[in-house]
Amino acid sequence: MLQKYEPVIGLEIHAELMTQSKMFCGCRVVDSVEAEPNTAVCPVCLGMPGMLPVVNRRAVDFALLVALALNCEVQSNNIFARKNYFYPDLAKGYQISQYEFPIGLRGYLDITLSDGTIKRIGIRRVHMEEDTGKLTHLSDGSLVDFNRSGVALLEIVSDPDIRSGEEARAYAMRIRQILRYLRVNTGDMEKGVLRIEPNISIRPRGAEAFGTRVELKNLNSFRALADGTDFELDRQAALLDSGGRVIQETRGWHDARRETFSQRSKEEAEDYRYFTDPDLPPLYIDEAWIESARIALPELPQAKEARYRDEFGLSDYEASVLAEDRAVAEWFDAAVAGKGAGASPKTLANWILNDLFRLMNERGRSIDTLPVTPAALVALLGQVEQGTINQTTAREVLAEMMDSGRDPSSIIESRGLAQISDEAALTSIIDTIIAGNPGPVANYLGGKENLLGWFVGQVMRETKGRANPAVVNELLRTRLERERM
Ligand code: ADP
Ligand code: MG
Ligand code: ZN
């Protein structure tokens, strides 16, 4: 059906900002699931008449970081407006938001699709506002918790550039990753601190004009976003095919039934009667403020991925896994910066992705509570490079580093793990093995050269795996040749 129609999708994303206090009052921001209801409230966020809001500077810092990370033109002139509507979770009767003068305009975000191609999605605007309270509906009434009311909220609105459920998901995941990189949002969709609402329409392929759009609400996972979007695209196509028309409405996503359902129709555009909030003076963000935010901006995940691929020769997969989480990426970056001879970025990446991650999983450790420092991993790989220990032993040492936090050289020394490279010691072991195994020696000399591996194995057994394999190989070969004479 979608061969006939082209999907047109734009996303509105709401992200609570991780500030200590709320957007316009001093109330602390508490966990909306765990905190006692209505314990973090004051006359300002309860909407008492006569109370004056004051802008949270930290929230503006955070919003500025996001606007810059999304390549927006930062607006110096910021004006807060009242968006008027009545709802039980909004005590004032209006929400303070930004309307004509938001902090960021005309940005973009590049997303990577599953076939590896990169697509640029326009960002229409980024604006600051406040969150509403939370309603809980029971059979005999509704409860309202104002703890969340007034929490700093950022809205990120994309252009209608998205063309499928998969693209919607890729875009939303990138936004979440960037918000987490900037440490302005935890990305915890289950707790509702990040909320994603796609606007979805279709038009006949080749047509210029957009079709009527539907806005999808209560999507609490990326899967729900992709599946809900695809369902809605199919529903609209079937509707048009059967001669019907799409009506502009808000629809919900039923996660268990995997279908959308009508919530409220929006036939006429809502009139919020926006006007400048007379309680808040214009907020001027000067060049120096913007510049300090620019300096505070960390290297973003896309830039890290590109650097890992192009400079370090990592695969797309390795690059994206290492760049996924900022703390992991910075751990890797620190290891690369301290790399000794032999520990190439590729080698370090392999050790992190295979061994370190496995040990972290087994021990339930996160990167923030890791007893192993990047420098300690580099030191460990230096010991492999110098031939003090082999790869297998290095894995054992790393496991012990995870448990004790000790440095590799002291573990190697106290447990006597250093490789035996001493020729005299190895030669005497080899002599004993050759004397005790006349059969295999005869076969080897008779042409079964691959028996060399068997001899190496015997030496390893005698030395509990600590013999330097390169040295053993060399010594064995010469020693066996001497048996010919
Ligand atoms: P509103 O203010 O009513 O929410 P906006 O014009 O700000 O409307 O658009 C909200 C979101 O909907 C944006 O992400 C925009 O890209 C998207 N959008 C607008 N028109 C359409 C359409 N016809 N089909 C799909 N998405 C659309
Ligand atoms: Mg909207
Ligand atoms: Zn308050």
XYZ file of C-alpha atoms and ligand atoms in Angstrom:
514
model
C 0.000 0.000 0.000
C 2.845 2.326 0.817
C 4.171 2.051 -2.730
C 1.361 4.412 -3.651
C 1.863 6.824 -0.778
C 4.803 8.605 0.739
C 4.979 8.796 4.536
C 5.581 12.243 6.066
C 6.572 12.240 9.730
C 7.760 14.904 12.165
C 8.670 14.243 15.801
C 8.018 16.288 18.902
C 10.266 15.185 21.760
C 9.862 16.370 25.336
C 12.851 15.958 27.634
C 12.939 16.869 31.307
C 16.177 18.630 32.167
C 18.251 17.153 34.996
C 18.562 20.331 36.995
C 18.562 20.302 40.817
C 15.590 22.644 41.051
C 12.544 23.371 38.896
C 12.321 25.777 35.952
C 10.810 28.784 37.733
C 10.996 28.043 41.485
C 13.433 26.609 44.026
C 11.608 23.291 44.523
C 13.881 20.324 44.080
C 13.358 17.906 41.219
C 12.431 14.488 42.605
C 11.938 11.058 41.060
C 8.350 11.081 39.844
C 7.895 7.383 40.532
C 9.560 7.052 43.919
C 8.956 10.345 45.763
C 5.911 10.872 48.016
C 3.314 12.805 45.998
C 3.110 16.570 46.496
C 6.239 16.845 48.650
C 8.290 18.969 46.236
C 5.893 21.860 45.706
C 5.600 25.543 46.568
C 3.192 28.402 45.824
C 4.935 29.132 42.499
C 4.603 25.650 40.999
C 1.160 25.188 42.544
C 0.018 28.239 40.619
C -1.018 30.396 43.581
C -2.029 33.890 42.518
C 0.563 36.607 42.932
C 3.628 34.355 42.959
C 6.544 35.307 40.733
C 8.514 32.838 38.596
C 12.305 33.204 38.204
C 14.217 31.512 35.363
C 16.573 28.673 36.344
C 19.949 29.560 34.859
C 21.137 25.966 34.813
C 18.136 24.973 32.714
C 19.080 27.643 30.185
C 22.673 26.318 30.143
C 21.334 22.838 29.398
C 18.922 24.037 26.712
C 21.757 25.977 25.115
C 23.946 22.866 24.981
C 21.172 20.927 23.271
C 20.471 23.719 20.765
C 24.164 23.817 19.843
C 24.502 20.026 19.664
C 21.545 19.977 17.255
C 23.189 22.624 15.072
C 20.523 25.225 15.750
C 20.870 28.948 15.298
C 20.844 30.053 18.929
C 18.512 32.963 19.503
C 19.811 35.661 21.850
C 16.378 37.090 22.418
C 14.349 34.611 24.441
C 10.812 35.358 25.464
C 8.584 33.250 27.679
C 4.939 33.025 26.714
C 1.821 31.732 28.382
C 0.136 28.826 26.636
C -3.379 28.926 28.021
C -5.450 25.838 28.563
C -7.332 24.284 31.420
C -6.357 20.897 32.748
C -6.319 19.451 36.277
C -2.549 18.820 36.166
C -1.857 22.455 35.323
C -2.817 24.534 38.332
C -2.111 27.969 36.818
C -4.401 27.455 33.842
C -1.453 28.066 31.555
C 1.936 26.566 30.842
C 4.970 28.818 30.570
C 6.621 28.005 27.253
C 8.447 29.714 24.405
C 6.464 30.516 21.310
C 7.694 33.060 18.793
C 11.135 33.429 20.386
C 12.541 29.978 21.248
C 16.185 29.337 22.161
C 17.043 27.338 19.008
C 15.843 27.453 15.398
C 16.661 25.719 12.099
C 19.027 22.991 13.253
C 19.609 19.488 11.929
C 20.605 16.016 13.000
C 22.259 13.345 10.870
C 20.966 9.844 11.436
C 22.433 6.534 10.236
C 19.966 4.129 8.659
C 20.259 0.353 8.867
C 21.858 0.108 5.408
C 24.585 2.518 6.564
C 23.378 5.576 4.650
C 23.261 8.908 6.417
C 20.198 11.089 6.297
C 19.847 14.656 7.511
C 16.695 15.526 9.473
C 15.862 19.190 9.977
C 15.219 20.483 13.486
C 12.530 23.141 13.363
C 12.933 24.458 16.894
C 14.146 23.789 20.415
C 12.322 25.576 23.195
C 12.159 25.730 26.980
C 8.990 25.185 28.970
C 7.754 23.594 32.190
C 6.324 20.145 32.813
C 2.834 19.552 34.166
C 1.764 17.502 37.191
C 0.870 13.836 36.988
C -2.645 12.408 37.079
C -3.543 8.932 38.281
C -7.032 7.782 37.407
C -8.734 5.373 39.803
C -12.165 3.801 39.519
C -13.645 6.261 42.017
C -11.750 9.422 41.107
C -8.447 10.903 40.008
C -5.334 11.822 41.972
C -2.983 14.654 41.085
C 0.691 14.881 42.053
C 2.314 18.274 41.495
C 5.905 17.129 42.129
C 6.554 17.182 38.387
C 4.716 20.452 37.847
C 7.225 23.142 36.929
C 10.145 20.803 36.193
C 12.277 22.253 33.374
C 11.241 20.718 30.078
C 12.781 21.006 26.660
C 10.808 20.458 23.482
C 12.631 19.457 20.329
C 10.522 19.673 17.162
C 11.758 18.132 13.910
C 10.861 19.100 10.364
C 8.536 16.637 8.605
C 11.577 14.951 6.983
C 11.130 11.463 8.392
C 9.840 8.814 5.976
C 9.365 5.567 7.954
C 9.030 4.025 11.370
C 12.662 2.956 11.180
C 13.825 6.511 10.474
C 11.673 7.783 13.336
C 13.329 5.312 15.642
C 16.858 6.133 14.445
C 16.197 9.854 14.906
C 14.730 9.448 18.387
C 17.553 7.155 19.502
C 20.148 9.682 18.356
C 18.366 12.475 20.217
C 18.270 10.376 23.376
C 21.950 9.490 23.021
C 22.917 13.146 22.589
C 20.835 14.221 25.601
C 22.603 11.577 27.668
C 26.032 12.629 26.329
C 25.263 16.186 27.375
C 24.190 14.848 30.800
C 20.978 16.843 30.642
C 18.559 13.877 30.635
C 18.773 10.238 31.787
C 16.857 8.971 28.758
C 14.646 6.893 31.018
C 11.524 6.553 28.878
C 9.782 4.300 31.378
C 9.885 7.070 33.957
C 8.547 9.529 31.416
C 11.538 11.887 31.516
C 11.783 11.508 27.732
C 8.555 11.456 25.715
C 8.285 11.036 21.973
C 5.309 12.015 19.833
C 5.336 11.450 16.097
C 3.060 13.413 13.764
C 2.200 11.105 10.906
C 0.616 11.610 7.499
C 0.811 10.185 3.995
C 0.524 11.746 0.558
C 0.321 10.241 -2.938
C 3.861 9.761 -4.235
C 4.930 12.793 -6.219
C 2.362 15.057 -4.563
C 3.529 18.332 -3.092
C 0.894 18.999 -0.429
C 1.033 17.196 2.916
C -1.819 14.970 3.979
C -3.786 15.341 7.190
C -1.706 14.332 10.168
C -2.327 12.257 13.246
C -0.326 12.757 16.432
C 0.605 9.597 18.350
C 0.878 9.702 22.142
C 1.981 7.466 25.017
C 4.813 5.692 23.264
C 7.109 4.448 25.982
C 9.758 2.636 23.985
C 11.590 2.916 20.672
C 9.903 -0.254 19.530
C 6.488 1.283 20.240
C 7.586 4.341 18.263
C 8.601 2.314 15.188
C 5.676 -0.126 15.354
C 3.089 2.534 16.194
C 4.288 4.688 13.297
C 4.184 1.775 10.835
C 0.736 0.747 12.038
C -0.555 4.284 11.604
C 0.938 4.563 8.084
C -0.830 1.354 7.054
C -4.091 2.441 8.680
C -4.060 5.756 6.812
C -3.218 4.101 3.494
C -6.067 1.605 3.900
C -8.409 4.451 4.785
C -7.494 6.439 1.667
C -7.650 3.340 -0.531
C -11.189 2.625 0.592
C -12.256 6.139 -0.314
C -12.202 7.480 3.251
C -10.255 10.403 4.624
C -7.861 10.819 7.531
C -9.129 13.111 10.276
C -6.741 15.232 12.286
C -6.662 13.731 15.759
C -4.535 12.547 18.620
C -4.267 8.778 18.830
C -2.844 6.550 21.531
C -0.769 3.403 21.072
C -2.060 0.235 22.667
C 1.092 -1.699 23.420
C -0.569 -5.058 24.069
C -2.948 -4.939 21.098
C -0.273 -3.306 18.932
C -2.674 -0.801 17.395
C -3.518 2.879 17.620
C -6.850 4.192 18.911
C -8.505 7.578 18.749
C -8.070 9.782 21.817
C -9.260 13.213 20.876
C -10.045 14.865 17.603
C -8.355 18.100 16.661
C -10.491 19.222 13.753
C -9.961 22.901 14.466
C -6.496 24.110 15.350
C -6.257 24.657 19.079
C -6.134 28.262 20.161
C -3.878 28.589 23.159
C -4.026 32.393 23.113
C -0.295 32.649 23.551
C 0.928 35.947 24.940
C 4.167 37.116 26.521
C 4.300 36.229 30.210
C 4.237 39.611 31.982
C 5.947 38.076 35.040
C 9.128 37.184 33.167
C 11.471 39.722 31.587
C 13.024 38.824 28.205
C 16.012 36.545 28.655
C 19.041 37.754 26.726
C 21.696 35.185 25.940
C 24.811 37.098 24.938
C 27.740 35.942 22.783
C 29.933 35.176 25.794
C 27.277 32.880 27.237
C 26.882 31.058 23.919
C 30.655 30.764 23.586
C 31.051 29.237 27.050
C 28.418 26.646 26.143
C 30.226 25.900 22.894
C 33.408 25.244 24.862
C 31.559 22.985 27.317
C 30.177 20.872 24.475
C 31.774 17.393 24.556
C 32.736 15.539 21.409
C 29.404 14.096 20.248
C 28.734 10.434 19.429
C 28.653 10.845 15.642
C 32.050 12.562 15.706
C 33.456 9.843 17.941
C 32.116 7.089 15.676
C 33.642 8.729 12.620
C 37.007 9.151 14.361
C 37.041 5.539 15.582
C 36.279 4.323 12.064
C 38.446 6.621 10.018
C 41.470 7.118 12.283
C 41.533 3.826 14.188
C 40.194 1.496 11.501
C 37.393 0.109 13.665
C 34.298 -1.424 12.065
C 30.979 0.464 12.068
C 29.769 -1.916 14.736
C 32.811 -1.523 16.995
C 32.746 2.252 16.600
C 29.083 2.546 17.455
C 29.273 0.248 20.480
C 32.274 2.115 21.908
C 30.678 5.505 21.241
C 27.224 4.504 22.517
C 27.794 5.640 26.081
C 29.885 8.708 26.835
C 31.595 7.196 29.890
C 32.677 4.125 27.910
C 33.875 6.257 24.995
C 35.894 8.461 27.331
C 37.391 5.405 29.012
C 38.466 4.130 25.589
C 39.773 7.586 24.611
C 41.853 7.729 27.805
C 43.315 4.283 27.078
C 44.197 5.302 23.515
C 45.806 8.518 24.770
C 48.021 6.523 27.153
C 48.798 3.667 24.797
C 52.204 2.101 25.094
C 54.016 0.349 22.295
C 51.888 -2.439 20.906
C 48.510 -1.413 22.292
C 46.996 -0.016 19.120
C 43.502 1.506 19.278
C 42.250 -1.617 17.494
C 43.824 -3.912 20.108
C 42.453 -1.778 22.934
C 39.006 -1.804 21.325
C 39.075 -5.605 21.068
C 40.029 -6.003 24.702
C 37.327 -3.594 25.840
C 34.560 -5.014 23.638
C 35.356 -8.655 24.331
C 37.092 -9.116 27.654
C 36.296 -6.024 29.666
C 32.595 -5.990 28.737
C 32.293 -9.721 29.483
C 33.896 -9.277 32.916
C 31.707 -6.239 33.596
C 28.599 -8.273 32.763
C 29.679 -11.209 34.904
C 30.400 -8.989 37.874
C 27.522 -6.555 37.382
C 29.874 -3.595 37.145
C 29.292 -0.413 35.182
C 32.030 1.707 33.659
C 31.659 4.239 36.491
C 32.479 1.711 39.198
C 35.236 -0.085 37.336
C 38.309 -0.824 39.499
C 40.421 -1.112 36.320
C 41.731 2.202 35.012
C 42.490 2.812 31.311
C 46.173 3.116 32.264
C 46.079 -0.306 33.963
C 44.700 -1.958 30.797
C 47.428 -0.286 28.742
C 50.040 -1.555 31.237
C 48.618 -5.083 30.988
C 48.813 -5.070 27.185
C 52.345 -3.722 27.448
C 53.268 -6.889 29.383
C 51.846 -9.003 26.541
C 53.759 -6.986 23.981
C 57.028 -7.372 25.888
C 56.468 -11.110 26.120
C 56.205 -11.202 29.916
C 52.836 -12.924 29.654
C 50.787 -14.372 26.815
C 47.185 -13.516 25.857
C 45.646 -16.320 27.887
C 47.460 -15.282 31.042
C 46.583 -11.643 30.353
C 42.898 -12.586 30.459
C 43.381 -14.191 33.860
C 45.251 -11.144 35.117
C 42.506 -8.823 33.857
C 39.905 -10.838 35.771
C 41.940 -10.441 38.918
C 42.384 -6.720 38.255
C 38.582 -6.473 38.121
C 38.289 -8.105 41.524
C 41.164 -6.564 43.431
C 41.912 -3.352 41.543
C 45.608 -4.267 41.787
C 47.967 -3.314 38.992
C 48.965 -5.990 36.489
C 52.689 -6.167 37.294
C 52.099 -6.895 40.974
C 49.582 -9.623 40.093
C 51.988 -11.187 37.596
C 54.802 -11.128 40.140
C 52.932 -12.327 43.214
C 51.287 -15.196 41.313
C 54.443 -16.097 39.394
C 52.696 -15.750 36.050
C 55.588 -14.405 34.026
C 56.367 -16.428 30.918
C 59.362 -18.664 30.893
C 61.603 -17.435 28.088
C 64.791 -18.634 29.690
C 66.394 -20.975 27.119
C 68.330 -23.098 29.576
C 65.223 -23.848 31.640
C 63.139 -24.632 28.525
C 65.890 -26.754 26.951
C 66.070 -29.044 29.929
C 62.293 -29.556 29.859
C 62.445 -30.250 26.109
C 65.269 -32.778 26.590
C 63.185 -34.717 29.102
C 60.165 -34.759 26.799
C 62.163 -35.947 23.798
C 63.881 -38.666 25.799
C 60.535 -39.892 27.141
C 58.694 -40.009 23.788
C 60.746 -41.970 21.219
C 57.616 -42.887 19.205
C 56.424 -39.364 18.386
C 60.057 -38.351 17.769
C 60.451 -41.101 15.174
C 57.157 -40.161 13.512
C 58.143 -36.503 13.396
C 61.457 -37.348 11.812
C 59.662 -39.681 9.428
C 57.753 -36.700 8.001
C 54.847 -36.005 10.358
C 55.906 -32.413 10.869
C 52.607 -31.315 12.330
C 53.544 -33.314 15.434
C 55.514 -30.214 16.422
C 52.295 -28.817 17.894
C 51.947 -31.879 20.070
C 55.468 -31.340 21.442
C 54.681 -27.667 22.120
C 51.608 -28.848 24.033
C 53.755 -31.121 26.190
C 56.055 -28.247 27.093
C 53.046 -26.083 27.930
C 51.702 -28.830 30.187
C 54.994 -29.095 32.012
C 55.179 -25.310 32.499
C 51.446 -24.847 33.278
C 51.049 -22.733 30.145
C 53.756 -20.267 31.081
C 56.352 -21.115 28.464
C 56.904 -18.484 25.800
C 55.420 -20.227 22.730
C 57.695 -18.490 20.227
C 60.819 -19.552 22.096
C 59.527 -23.107 22.597
C 58.761 -23.492 18.902
C 62.206 -22.388 17.925
C 64.005 -24.569 20.480
C 61.926 -27.658 19.665
C 62.498 -27.403 15.949
C 66.296 -27.204 16.331
C 66.368 -29.888 18.984
C 64.313 -32.349 16.871
C 66.482 -31.697 13.829
C 69.492 -32.638 15.935
C 67.884 -36.087 16.532
C 68.402 -36.858 12.824
C 72.141 -36.978 13.190
P 1.709 22.053 16.303
O 2.159 23.378 16.760
O 0.263 21.947 16.033
O 2.208 20.932 17.145
P 3.741 22.114 14.249
O 3.560 22.789 12.952
O 4.635 22.750 15.253
O 2.334 21.838 14.836
O 4.289 20.682 13.947
C 4.469 19.728 14.911
C 5.216 18.562 14.294
O 4.449 17.965 13.254
C 6.523 18.924 13.648
O 7.468 17.931 13.973
C 6.234 18.922 12.171
O 7.363 18.563 11.435
C 5.185 17.867 12.055
N 4.231 18.043 10.957
C 3.635 19.163 10.560
N 2.797 18.915 9.548
C 2.841 17.581 9.318
C 2.184 16.691 8.404
N 1.272 17.097 7.535
N 2.505 15.386 8.465
C 3.398 14.926 9.362
N 4.033 15.708 10.225
C 3.765 17.021 10.220
Mg 2.199 19.686 18.769
Zn 7.876 25.119 43.444
